Amino acid sequence: MRRLFTLVFLLLLLGGCGASPEAPAEGFAPAEEERLVVYTSHREAVYRPIIQEFENRTGIWVQVETGGTGELLDRLAAEAESPACDLLFGGGADSLQSQPELFEPYTSPLTDEIQPAFRCPEGTWTAFSSLPVVLIYNPVLVRSNPPDSWRSLLDPAWRGKIAFASPVISGSSYTALAAMLQVLPGGDGDLLAAFLQNLDGQVLESSSQVVNAVADGSSYIGAIPEDVALRAIAEGRDVALLRPKEGTCLLPDGMAVVSGCAHGDNARRFIDFALREDVQRYLSEHCLRRSAREDLSWSEEPLDTFDYDLAWASQQREALLEQWRALSGGGAP
Amino acid sequence: MKKWIRSSFRNRIFIAMLLTALAPLLLGGALLLRLQVVRIETDLARQAETQLADLGDALSGVLRSCEGIAAELADSTVVHSALHRGGGGSRTLYQVLYRTTEPLRDYARFDIYDTGGHCRYTTGTTLPAAPLDAGWGLLPAAREAEGLVFRAGADGGLTAARAIRGYGGASLGYIAVSIDQAGFVQLFGGRYSAVCEVLLLDGRWRTIYYSRPAQARDTVDALRTQLLAGQPLTGADGEYRFSAARQAEETGFTLILQQPRTFTGPVMNTLYLISAVVGTLCVLLSLLCTWALSRYLSRPVHQLDEAMGQVERGRFDIHLETRRADELGRLAASFNRMTEEYRANLERNLRRQQELNETKLRMMQAQLNPHFLYNTLDTVKWLGVAHHVPQVAELSTSLAAILRAAISGDDTVTLDRELELVERYVDIQSIRFGDRFTCEVDVAERYRGCLVPKLALQPLVENAILHGVADLEEGYIKLWAEDKDGDLLLNVSDNGPGIPASILEKLNNPDQRVEGGHLGLYNVDSIIRLHFGERYGLSAASLPGGGSRVTLRLPMRKEDRGEEPPC
């Protein structure tokens, strides 16, 4: 009797549930050694042409996942046991340096071409480009006294009118925050509290949201990476750019091979590719990014920079973000 | 479950019928559903195959001619000299260009670039304003390759380029071919069914062409992710079926046909839901029907089983009612006949036994001629009178009376006569015990006509004397009658030591009786129960102040003298 029941049951299962005769498309998927998984915090306009060119030249299939630097670092930390990703493409060097255990050191044969200030001695990350943080404002709404210094971010006149992305999510936003703390005199905790008070609870999620907020007038001023600002200006939006008079930080954004990843060789191949002269030239000409290579110096507007303390920024990252979360009321990002 | 099924014939029938009804139904339904799905899938696959083959042929044809035309142009001396000269529009060149590209101009645009990436000649309407980056993308790739190099355009479409080399391999410029959205519409139009969509992807599955440009991004991203994850290709929302076909190795392109799925997820779910509801309804209906049917079928067997149980417990008057003419009907009839036979047989045996008993009694009675005993007792009586021993005379008179009563043929006597016998017996015992007890008979006149079994009272009195008052100096026995619930109750009480509890229990529980003392009482009880039924008989009790009482319950019956019963 029991055997009969089992038989009937099996037949029913076979008949009813196997309704989708779908199999994965065999023969089309690339072999393991032709794959690369990249997590990137770059904007699509930056990563897409470079990755497609890499694919076309090498025949490697690149799978891209996007997100903010902080977000991606959290994801890498969560996946540390069995990494899904091979290469972190983008993210401030300070953010990458803060979690060196996630990455496998690699020194590219093209390292000598990189500007000396952008070289990572341990090889944890390799510089790709540099992105100074600049201040933007809406020239329609701000007619006089535009924000021209880091101190403007603490000026009560701009209270509630500042667009700023959460440093927990956005790496460039963290760089901006760290730069402000380094430049301005006073205790970090006090400065952070004053800044958050001036933000008046408005925290955005990405640099492009900051541009949108300033351009559409919902905020007056903001702090974002230079290339985002330049692109917005090139697109003819209501955004004007100012470089802080105290000087800005010129921080490299990096690429890093994920520790224990499945396609490490391809990841290293990508790093070598990204440092090539033609790629870097494309980057500065089409993506408005400052190249990391020494031979491709940006001709326009030499930058006032101060000595950004990268080691301090990466060491303090966890503590500062913790403080940020606590001050911005726990739940907010 | 198994135990439940095996416990009853009905359950077995029920389960068997349920399975017979449900299994083919559910199996058939599921199979039908599955077959339908498979059939449609197969049809779609076959359609996809033919359409993809057709589309592939068209595409590879065009790409081959592109290669041929590009090669022809790249080798053309007119082109070489025009590029050398570096001048503007050359009539000869345009003649060559138009003539050569004639077969493909409906689909593709041909441009001639110089080494700096500036477009010099085109079959398009206007020259592109922005130069191509000679250090990035297509042009360097063409420079390094031999023939035509194909690339997906930045905003979709197909671009291809071939380097133009002069003497000694020096680069003079490029022939560029581009097929845009409209070109592909032209090329693929009419080669696939209207409900389908076509995707052309490059070697890394980036969009070259999609007949639904608005969805290109989502669909291709989803397909690419699914391919890399090794999942079935279902697209962004799973409502379509995708069949892929790889094109010639040198391009590495993949053509994909997108067909609307008849059985999409929601449709399939609805179908399954309906099937499940219908299935459940069928199950319920089958349950109901088979339950009733199994009951109907198993009822005769159940009845027979019940009746057999009754017979086992000793009830032979059972009779099965059935009007069936089948095996079960015959079985019931046989059962009825069998019990009938059995009962008749039993009755015959009983009667024979009774007859035998009576014969035995008569034989025993006959063994001792009673007249001889009477005469002897009479002689003893007269001898007692003659010798002035009145006790002897009295004794023999009483004994003769008791003897006569005992062997008389009647089974029942009036209470009056029974009491007379009791008095005779008491007389005899009085002489034996020397007047150490008195016996009082207090029976109302109206009870004296009642019929009682012969010698039923005497053992009670004997019990009261022997086990009650025998050892007392002033014994007292009382005998009285009463009626209760229409029955006659005859009580004998004494002031003796009472009846021990163990004996009392046995006296009041007919089932526990064993052979031993008080045999006379047990006999009386048995005779009365046998004669009149279980509710009659003997009961005993110890009285609270000492002594005991034995009660005989009898049906109230009168000697048939045409009188009204007094009670």
Coordinates of C-alpha atoms in Angstrom, one line a residue, chain B residues 81-364:
Chain B
S81 CA 44.8 58.6 -54.0
A82 CA 41.9 60.6 -52.5
L83 CA 43.3 60.0 -49.0
H84 CA 46.8 60.9 -50.2
R85 CA 45.6 64.1 -51.7
G86 CA 43.7 65.0 -48.6
G87 CA 41.3 67.2 -50.5
G88 CA 37.5 67.5 -50.1
G89 CA 34.7 65.9 -52.0
S90 CA 36.1 63.9 -55.0
R91 CA 33.6 63.1 -57.6
T92 CA 35.4 60.0 -58.8
L93 CA 35.7 58.7 -55.3
Y94 CA 32.0 59.2 -54.6
Q95 CA 31.2 57.3 -57.9
V96 CA 33.3 54.4 -56.7
L97 CA 31.9 54.6 -53.2
Y98 CA 28.3 54.6 -54.4
R99 CA 28.8 51.9 -57.0
T100 CA 30.6 49.6 -54.6
T101 CA 28.2 50.0 -51.7
E102 CA 25.1 49.8 -53.8
P103 CA 23.9 46.4 -52.6
L104 CA 24.1 47.3 -48.9
R105 CA 23.2 51.0 -48.8
D106 CA 19.7 50.2 -47.7
Y107 CA 21.1 48.8 -44.4
A108 CA 24.5 50.2 -43.9
R109 CA 26.4 53.5 -44.1
F110 CA 30.0 53.5 -45.3
D111 CA 32.4 56.2 -44.2
I112 CA 36.0 56.8 -45.1
Y113 CA 38.2 58.2 -42.3
D114 CA 41.7 59.6 -42.4
T115 CA 44.3 58.6 -39.9
G116 CA 43.3 61.3 -37.5
G117 CA 39.8 59.9 -37.2
H118 CA 38.2 62.7 -39.2
C119 CA 35.5 61.5 -41.6
R120 CA 36.3 62.4 -45.1
Y121 CA 33.7 60.7 -47.2
T122 CA 30.4 59.1 -46.3
T123 CA 27.4 57.5 -48.0
G124 CA 25.3 59.1 -45.3
T125 CA 23.5 62.4 -45.8
T126 CA 26.0 64.5 -43.7
L127 CA 29.6 64.1 -42.6
P128 CA 29.8 63.4 -38.8
A129 CA 31.0 66.5 -37.0
A130 CA 33.0 65.0 -34.2
P131 CA 36.1 63.0 -35.2
L132 CA 36.5 59.4 -34.0
D133 CA 39.2 58.9 -31.4
A134 CA 42.0 57.3 -33.3
G135 CA 43.5 56.1 -30.0
W136 CA 40.5 54.5 -28.5
G137 CA 38.0 51.8 -29.4
L138 CA 37.3 50.8 -33.0
L139 CA 40.1 52.5 -35.0
P140 CA 43.1 51.2 -33.1
A141 CA 41.5 47.7 -33.1
A142 CA 41.1 48.0 -36.9
R143 CA 44.7 49.2 -37.2
E144 CA 45.9 46.0 -35.5
A145 CA 43.7 43.6 -37.3
E146 CA 43.8 42.3 -40.9
G147 CA 40.2 42.5 -42.1
L148 CA 37.0 44.2 -40.9
V149 CA 36.7 44.6 -37.1
F150 CA 33.2 44.6 -35.6
R151 CA 32.1 46.4 -32.5
A152 CA 28.9 47.2 -30.8
G153 CA 28.3 50.9 -31.1
A154 CA 28.3 53.0 -27.9
D155 CA 24.6 53.6 -28.2
G156 CA 23.7 50.3 -29.9
G157 CA 24.0 49.6 -33.5
L158 CA 26.9 47.9 -35.2
T159 CA 30.2 49.6 -36.2
A160 CA 33.0 48.0 -38.1
A161 CA 36.2 49.4 -39.5
R162 CA 39.1 48.2 -41.7
A163 CA 42.4 49.9 -42.0
I164 CA 43.4 51.3 -45.4
R165 CA 47.1 50.5 -46.0
G166 CA 49.2 52.1 -48.6
Y167 CA 52.5 50.9 -50.0
G168 CA 54.7 49.3 -47.3
G169 CA 51.8 48.9 -45.0
A170 CA 51.6 52.7 -44.1
S171 CA 48.2 53.5 -42.7
L172 CA 46.2 55.8 -44.9
G173 CA 42.9 55.8 -43.1
Y174 CA 39.9 53.6 -42.4
I175 CA 36.8 52.3 -44.0
A176 CA 34.0 52.3 -41.4
V177 CA 30.7 50.5 -41.8
S178 CA 27.8 51.2 -39.5
I179 CA 24.4 49.6 -39.4
D180 CA 22.0 51.5 -37.2
Q181 CA 18.6 50.7 -35.7
A182 CA 16.8 51.5 -38.9
G183 CA 19.2 49.3 -40.9
F184 CA 18.6 46.3 -38.8
V185 CA 14.8 46.9 -38.9
Q186 CA 15.2 46.8 -42.7
L187 CA 17.4 43.7 -42.6
F188 CA 15.4 41.6 -40.1
G189 CA 12.0 42.9 -41.1
G190 CA 9.6 40.1 -42.1
R191 CA 12.0 37.3 -41.2
Y192 CA 10.4 36.7 -37.8
S193 CA 6.8 36.6 -36.6
A194 CA 5.3 39.8 -35.5
V195 CA 4.8 38.8 -31.9
C196 CA 8.5 38.1 -31.4
E197 CA 11.4 40.4 -30.9
V198 CA 15.0 40.0 -32.1
L199 CA 18.2 40.8 -30.2
L200 CA 21.6 40.9 -31.7
L201 CA 24.4 40.8 -29.1
D202 CA 28.1 41.1 -29.5
G203 CA 30.6 38.5 -28.3
R204 CA 30.3 39.7 -24.6
W205 CA 26.5 40.0 -24.9
R206 CA 26.3 43.8 -25.2
T207 CA 23.4 45.1 -27.2
I208 CA 23.9 45.7 -30.9
Y209 CA 20.3 45.7 -31.9
Y210 CA 17.0 45.1 -30.1
S211 CA 13.7 45.4 -31.9
R212 CA 12.4 47.0 -28.7
P213 CA 15.0 49.7 -28.1
A214 CA 13.3 51.0 -25.0
Q215 CA 13.7 47.8 -23.1
A216 CA 17.2 47.0 -24.5
R217 CA 19.0 47.9 -21.3
D218 CA 16.9 45.9 -18.8
T219 CA 16.4 42.9 -20.9
V220 CA 20.0 42.5 -22.0
D221 CA 21.4 43.2 -18.5
A222 CA 19.0 40.5 -17.1
L223 CA 20.0 38.0 -19.9
R224 CA 23.7 38.6 -19.4
T225 CA 23.4 38.2 -15.6
Q226 CA 21.4 35.0 -16.1
L227 CA 23.9 33.6 -18.5
L228 CA 26.8 34.3 -16.3
A229 CA 25.0 32.9 -13.3
G230 CA 24.2 29.7 -15.2
Q231 CA 20.5 30.3 -14.9
P232 CA 17.8 29.8 -17.6
L233 CA 17.3 32.8 -19.8
T234 CA 14.1 34.3 -18.7
G235 CA 14.7 38.0 -19.2
A236 CA 13.8 40.8 -16.8
D237 CA 10.2 39.7 -16.1
G238 CA 10.1 36.1 -17.1
E239 CA 7.2 36.6 -19.6
Y240 CA 9.2 35.7 -22.6
R241 CA 11.1 32.8 -23.9
F242 CA 14.6 33.4 -25.3
S243 CA 16.3 31.2 -27.8
A244 CA 19.9 32.0 -28.7
A245 CA 22.0 31.1 -31.7
R246 CA 25.6 31.9 -32.0
Q247 CA 26.8 33.4 -35.3
A248 CA 30.0 32.8 -37.2
E249 CA 33.1 32.6 -35.0
E250 CA 34.9 35.7 -36.4
T251 CA 32.2 38.1 -35.2
G252 CA 31.2 36.0 -32.1
F253 CA 27.7 37.7 -32.3
T254 CA 24.7 36.0 -30.8
L255 CA 21.2 36.3 -32.2
I256 CA 18.4 35.9 -29.7
L257 CA 14.7 35.5 -30.5
Q258 CA 12.3 36.6 -27.9
Q259 CA 9.0 34.8 -28.0
P260 CA 6.0 35.6 -25.8
R261 CA 5.5 32.8 -23.5
T262 CA 2.0 31.3 -23.5
F263 CA 2.5 29.9 -20.1
T264 CA 4.0 32.8 -18.3
G265 CA 4.4 32.7 -14.5
P266 CA 1.1 34.3 -13.7
V267 CA -0.8 32.2 -16.4
M268 CA 0.9 29.1 -15.1
N269 CA 0.0 30.0 -11.5
T270 CA -3.6 30.5 -12.5
L271 CA -3.6 27.2 -14.3
Y272 CA -2.1 25.4 -11.3
L273 CA -4.6 27.2 -9.0
I274 CA -7.5 26.1 -11.1
S275 CA -6.2 22.6 -11.4
A276 CA -5.7 22.5 -7.6
V277 CA -9.2 23.8 -7.0
V278 CA -10.7 21.3 -9.4
G279 CA -8.5 18.6 -7.9
T280 CA -9.7 19.4 -4.4
L281 CA -13.3 19.4 -5.5
C282 CA -12.8 16.0 -7.2
V283 CA -11.2 14.7 -4.0
L284 CA -14.1 16.0 -1.9
L285 CA -16.7 14.5 -4.3
S286 CA -14.9 11.2 -4.5
L287 CA -14.5 11.1 -0.7
L288 CA -18.3 11.7 -0.3
C289 CA -19.3 9.2 -3.0
T290 CA -16.9 6.5 -2.0
W291 CA -17.8 6.9 1.6
A292 CA -21.4 6.4 0.9
L293 CA -20.8 3.6 -1.6
S294 CA -18.4 1.7 0.7
R295 CA -21.0 1.9 3.4
Y296 CA -23.7 0.5 1.1
L297 CA -21.4 -2.3 -0.1
S298 CA -20.1 -3.3 3.3
R299 CA -23.4 -3.1 5.2
P300 CA -24.5 -6.8 4.7
V301 CA -21.0 -7.9 5.7
H302 CA -21.2 -5.6 8.7
Q303 CA -24.7 -6.9 9.6
L304 CA -23.5 -10.5 9.3
D305 CA -20.5 -9.7 11.5
E306 CA -22.8 -8.2 14.1
A307 CA -25.3 -11.1 14.0
M308 CA -22.5 -13.6 14.4
G309 CA -21.3 -11.7 17.4
Q310 CA -24.8 -11.9 18.9
V311 CA -24.9 -15.6 18.3
E312 CA -21.5 -16.0 20.0
R313 CA -23.0 -14.2 23.0
G314 CA -25.8 -16.8 23.1
R315 CA -28.7 -15.0 21.4
F316 CA -30.1 -17.4 18.9
D317 CA -33.3 -15.5 18.1
I318 CA -31.4 -13.2 15.7
H319 CA -32.8 -12.9 12.2
L320 CA -31.2 -11.0 9.3
E321 CA -33.5 -9.0 7.2
T322 CA -32.4 -8.9 3.6
R323 CA -34.0 -8.7 0.2
R324 CA -30.9 -9.1 -1.8
A325 CA -30.6 -12.0 -4.2
D326 CA -26.8 -11.9 -4.6
E327 CA -24.1 -13.9 -2.8
L328 CA -24.5 -11.7 0.3
G329 CA -28.3 -12.2 0.3
R330 CA -27.8 -16.0 0.0
L331 CA -25.2 -15.8 2.8
A332 CA -27.7 -14.0 5.0
A333 CA -30.4 -16.6 4.3
S334 CA -27.9 -19.3 5.1
F335 CA -27.0 -17.6 8.3
N336 CA -30.7 -17.4 9.2
R337 CA -31.3 -21.0 8.4
M338 CA -28.2 -22.0 10.4
T339 CA -29.2 -20.1 13.6
E340 CA -32.8 -21.4 13.2
E341 CA -31.5 -25.0 13.0
Y342 CA -29.2 -24.4 15.9
R343 CA -31.9 -23.0 18.0
A344 CA -34.3 -25.9 17.2
N345 CA -31.6 -28.3 18.0
L346 CA -30.9 -26.7 21.3
E347 CA -34.5 -26.8 22.3
R348 CA -34.8 -30.4 21.3
N349 CA -31.9 -31.2 23.5
L350 CA -33.3 -29.3 26.4
R351 CA -36.6 -31.0 26.2
R352 CA -35.0 -34.4 26.0
Q353 CA -32.9 -33.6 29.0
Q354 CA -36.0 -32.6 30.9
E355 CA -37.8 -35.7 30.0
L356 CA -34.8 -37.7 31.0
N357 CA -34.7 -36.0 34.4
E358 CA -38.4 -36.6 35.0
T359 CA -38.0 -40.3 34.1
K360 CA -35.1 -40.5 36.5
L361 CA -37.2 -39.0 39.3
R362 CA -40.1 -41.2 38.7
M363 CA -37.8 -44.2 38.7
M364 CA -36.3 -43.1 42.0

